[in-house]
Amino acid sequence: MNYSERSAEYRNVINEALADALVLKGTPKLLRDAMKYSVDAGGKRIRPCLTMGVCDMVNGNRRMAIKLACGIEMIHTYSLIHDDLPCMDDDDMRRGRPSNHKVFGEGQAVLAGDGLLTYAFEWMLEAGLNFNDPNYYRAVAEIAKRAGVSGMIAGQSADLMSENEGIKNEAELNYIHTRKTADMLIASVLAGAYCGNPTEEQLICLENYAQKIGLLFQIKDDILDAEGDFAVVGKTLGKDSAHNKLTFVSLYGLEKAKVLAESVAREAERKLLDAFGDKCQYLYDTIYYILNRSN
Amino acid sequence: MNYSERSAEYRNVINEALADALVLKGTPKLLRDAMKYSVDAGGKRIRPCLTMGVCDMVNGNRRMAIKLACGIEMIHTYSLIHDDLPCMDDDDMRRGRPSNHKVFGEGQAVLAGDGLLTYAFEWMLEAGLNFNDPNYYRAVAEIAKRAGVSGMIAGQSADLMSENEGIKNEAELNYIHTRKTADMLIASVLAGAYCGNPTEEQLICLENYAQKIGLLFQIKDDILDAEGDFAVVGKTLGKDSAHNKLTFVSLYGLEKAKVLAESVAREAERKLLDAFGDKCQYLYDTIYYILNRSN
């Protein structure tokens, strides 16, 4: 199976499990609809696909991986709903559809986000009582940490502050992206690893991998934004005009940002083959999928 | 020790543990400050005190109870922060101080709430790796469920809907209060019980107890509101004028609501002595503390 076939298979498994998870008979219809609206908006499911891919790579317990992958996708989705709120990024659209609060109102959107975040833990923990495996709980704890106030939420908070004050330097840019983007990717791959019996060396390799693809993701986003802006309005490259934000392109220029992306991709590969042998193909392909994507 | 001494002792233990938990070295200062602002606002800590009280009643593991009690208080606090937001209840004040978003802004208040909710699980799960006790995880799963979309958040969502449509009948009033108030009280007592080795009968008794004190809490709130309104403006008792909401007083009248409160208190007592013997004193006293409080 090639990369896109494997990803499609993982997505099918995840989407089916998410549909099961979100039947939610005891939940008011409006709240359930609001939660499902954003989960069903889909997207590439890159995080849960990585959890599944790593689980398969380490011959882990797939039933565990599916539960954790769903939890991760619920947490990712909640973060998008809250991020789009008027008091945050104030985005009316998400993935080509009106954002959650535009459809359900701000109050219910806050609750849909709270609901997905809490339900992620309910869903993972209820399953944990059956698995009764310390490694499974290690995965859930890792997800909580990376999603939390030293991880993703720390990044959101710093990003929100920077809207007023601007991002001052590369260190700050890296701080925000590591937490906003890389931390949940790290959680995703480590969760997959904990479905097997990973060695310390494998965990370190996976953390480096996810950190680098997180960075790569962001550099590539900045490149695509800049090229899109350039193509559309022919404007001068530089600080993102909409937000006056520091980006990797404004920092290095477009050509150097592309070179940086290539080199970060190579850093992501590092030791993958040593740690996992031929079985690392899916993780390897994910790097180049991120590097070469066109949207 | 009498009830208020015992509560004060529990509060001390909890406040110390919360202070430790919220050192949060890896968190941006503004976010940490926002989280601490609302946690430090204090209040009676009735939920975590119940967790401690039940743990002691069943001779449970106090170290577990403290971790769970802190998690519960963090979740309760997040719910207040989000509840006060302009898109929800729009309250400028909470516990005599400006509400979180008035001090830190709406965006950071959303994140402070998200942060406390996520950190509650991080905090409880990290400790779980040391305890490695299935009953501890049962407690964490119970907390997630009761705080979630079939519990507290379901109640919030239904309550928010009712702001537009009005609460239609007693069944709906009960639906909202059971979920908004009773569910986290149920989580609090069951969490305490899981710190020991509770029997099925004890768990059922505790769930009934918490359900009833949740109801009692709400009836008493409605009585205090009505008496306060009456004393201040001499207005006719009936639908809560500020929100045009159905309350237990508007439903039954003040005198009958008082009789109902007494009878719910007696229902809360039911089987407590059978299930736990003399050791149920703290839980017993909590009922009458709620019934007789004057604010």
CSV table of C-alpha atoms in Angstrom, one decimal, chain B residues 103-227:
chain,number,residue,atom,x,y,z
B,103,VAL,CA,-9.5,41.1,34.3
B,104,PHE,CA,-7.7,39.0,31.7
B,105,GLY,CA,-9.8,39.6,28.6
B,106,GLU,CA,-12.2,37.1,26.9
B,107,GLY,CA,-9.6,35.2,24.9
B,108,GLN,CA,-7.3,34.5,27.8
B,109,ALA,CA,-10.4,33.7,30.0
B,110,VAL,CA,-11.4,31.0,27.5
B,111,LEU,CA,-7.9,29.7,27.6
B,112,ALA,CA,-7.7,29.8,31.4
B,113,GLY,CA,-10.8,27.7,31.4
B,114,ASP,CA,-9.5,25.3,28.8
B,115,GLY,CA,-6.2,25.2,30.7
B,116,LEU,CA,-7.8,24.3,34.1
B,117,LEU,CA,-9.9,21.6,32.5
B,118,THR,CA,-7.0,20.0,30.7
B,119,TYR,CA,-4.7,20.5,33.6
B,120,ALA,CA,-7.1,18.7,35.9
B,121,PHE,CA,-6.7,15.6,33.8
B,122,GLU,CA,-2.9,16.1,33.4
B,123,TRP,CA,-2.6,16.4,37.2
B,124,MET,CA,-4.8,13.4,38.0
B,125,LEU,CA,-3.3,11.2,35.3
B,126,GLU,CA,0.3,11.9,36.1
B,127,ALA,CA,-0.4,10.9,39.7
B,128,GLY,CA,-2.2,7.8,38.5
B,129,LEU,CA,1.0,6.5,37.0
B,130,ASN,CA,2.4,6.3,40.5
B,131,PHE,CA,-0.7,4.9,42.2
B,132,ASN,CA,-1.3,2.4,39.4
B,133,ASP,CA,-4.7,1.4,41.0
B,134,PRO,CA,-7.7,0.5,38.8
B,135,ASN,CA,-10.0,2.2,41.4
B,136,TYR,CA,-8.2,5.5,41.0
B,137,TYR,CA,-8.7,5.4,37.3
B,138,ARG,CA,-12.4,4.5,37.9
B,139,ALA,CA,-12.6,7.8,39.8
B,140,VAL,CA,-10.9,9.8,37.1
B,141,ALA,CA,-13.3,8.3,34.4
B,142,GLU,CA,-16.3,9.1,36.6
B,143,ILE,CA,-15.1,12.7,37.0
B,144,ALA,CA,-14.7,13.0,33.2
B,145,LYS,CA,-18.2,11.5,32.6
B,146,ARG,CA,-20.0,13.7,35.2
B,147,ALA,CA,-18.2,16.9,34.0
B,148,GLY,CA,-19.0,16.0,30.4
B,149,VAL,CA,-21.6,16.1,27.7
B,150,SER,CA,-24.0,13.7,29.5
B,151,GLY,CA,-23.3,15.6,32.7
B,152,MET,CA,-22.3,19.2,33.6
B,153,ILE,CA,-21.8,20.4,30.1
B,154,ALA,CA,-25.2,18.9,29.0
B,155,GLY,CA,-26.8,21.0,31.8
B,156,GLN,CA,-25.0,24.2,30.7
B,157,SER,CA,-26.1,23.7,27.2
B,158,ALA,CA,-29.7,23.1,28.2
B,159,ASP,CA,-29.6,26.1,30.5
B,160,LEU,CA,-28.2,28.3,27.8
B,161,MET,CA,-31.0,27.2,25.4
B,162,SER,CA,-33.5,27.9,28.1
B,163,GLU,CA,-32.4,31.5,28.2
B,164,ASN,CA,-34.1,32.0,24.8
B,165,GLU,CA,-37.0,29.6,25.1
B,166,GLY,CA,-37.6,29.6,28.9
B,167,ILE,CA,-37.7,26.5,31.1
B,168,LYS,CA,-41.0,24.9,30.3
B,169,ASN,CA,-41.7,22.6,33.2
B,170,GLU,CA,-40.4,21.0,36.4
B,171,ALA,CA,-38.9,18.1,34.4
B,172,GLU,CA,-36.8,20.5,32.5
B,173,LEU,CA,-35.8,22.4,35.6
B,174,ASN,CA,-34.7,19.1,37.2
B,175,TYR,CA,-32.8,18.0,34.1
B,176,ILE,CA,-30.8,21.2,34.1
B,177,HIS,CA,-30.0,21.2,37.8
B,178,THR,CA,-29.2,17.5,38.0
B,179,ARG,CA,-26.6,18.0,35.4
B,180,LYS,CA,-25.3,21.5,36.2
B,181,THR,CA,-25.0,20.9,39.9
B,182,ALA,CA,-25.6,17.4,41.1
B,183,ASP,CA,-23.4,15.6,38.6
B,184,MET,CA,-20.1,17.2,39.8
B,185,LEU,CA,-21.3,16.5,43.4
B,186,ILE,CA,-21.8,12.9,42.5
B,187,ALA,CA,-18.4,12.8,40.9
B,188,SER,CA,-16.9,14.3,44.1
B,189,VAL,CA,-18.4,11.7,46.5
B,190,LEU,CA,-17.8,8.7,44.2
B,191,ALA,CA,-14.2,9.8,43.7
B,192,GLY,CA,-13.7,9.8,47.5
B,193,ALA,CA,-15.3,6.3,47.7
B,194,TYR,CA,-12.9,4.9,45.0
B,195,CYS,CA,-10.0,5.9,47.2
B,196,GLY,CA,-11.1,2.9,49.3
B,197,ASN,CA,-12.8,-0.3,48.2
B,198,PRO,CA,-16.5,0.6,48.2
B,199,THR,CA,-19.3,-1.9,47.9
B,200,GLU,CA,-21.9,-1.6,45.2
B,201,GLU,CA,-24.4,-0.7,47.9
B,202,GLN,CA,-22.2,2.1,49.2
B,203,LEU,CA,-21.8,3.5,45.7
B,204,ILE,CA,-25.6,3.6,45.2
B,205,CYS,CA,-26.2,5.2,48.5
B,206,LEU,CA,-23.5,7.9,47.8
B,207,GLU,CA,-24.9,8.6,44.4
B,208,ASN,CA,-28.4,9.1,45.9
B,209,TYR,CA,-26.9,11.3,48.6
B,210,ALA,CA,-25.1,13.6,46.1
B,211,GLN,CA,-28.0,13.8,43.8
B,212,LYS,CA,-30.2,15.0,46.7
B,213,ILE,CA,-27.8,17.5,48.1
B,214,GLY,CA,-27.4,18.9,44.5
B,215,LEU,CA,-31.1,19.4,44.4
B,216,LEU,CA,-31.2,20.8,47.9
B,217,PHE,CA,-28.5,23.3,46.9
B,218,GLN,CA,-30.5,24.6,44.1
B,219,ILE,CA,-33.8,24.8,46.0
B,220,LYS,CA,-32.0,26.7,48.8
B,221,ASP,CA,-30.4,29.0,46.2
B,222,ASP,CA,-33.8,29.8,44.8
B,223,ILE,CA,-35.2,30.4,48.3
B,224,LEU,CA,-32.3,32.7,49.2
B,225,ASP,CA,-32.6,34.6,45.9
B,226,ALA,CA,-36.3,35.1,46.4
B,227,GLU,CA,-36.0,36.2,50.1
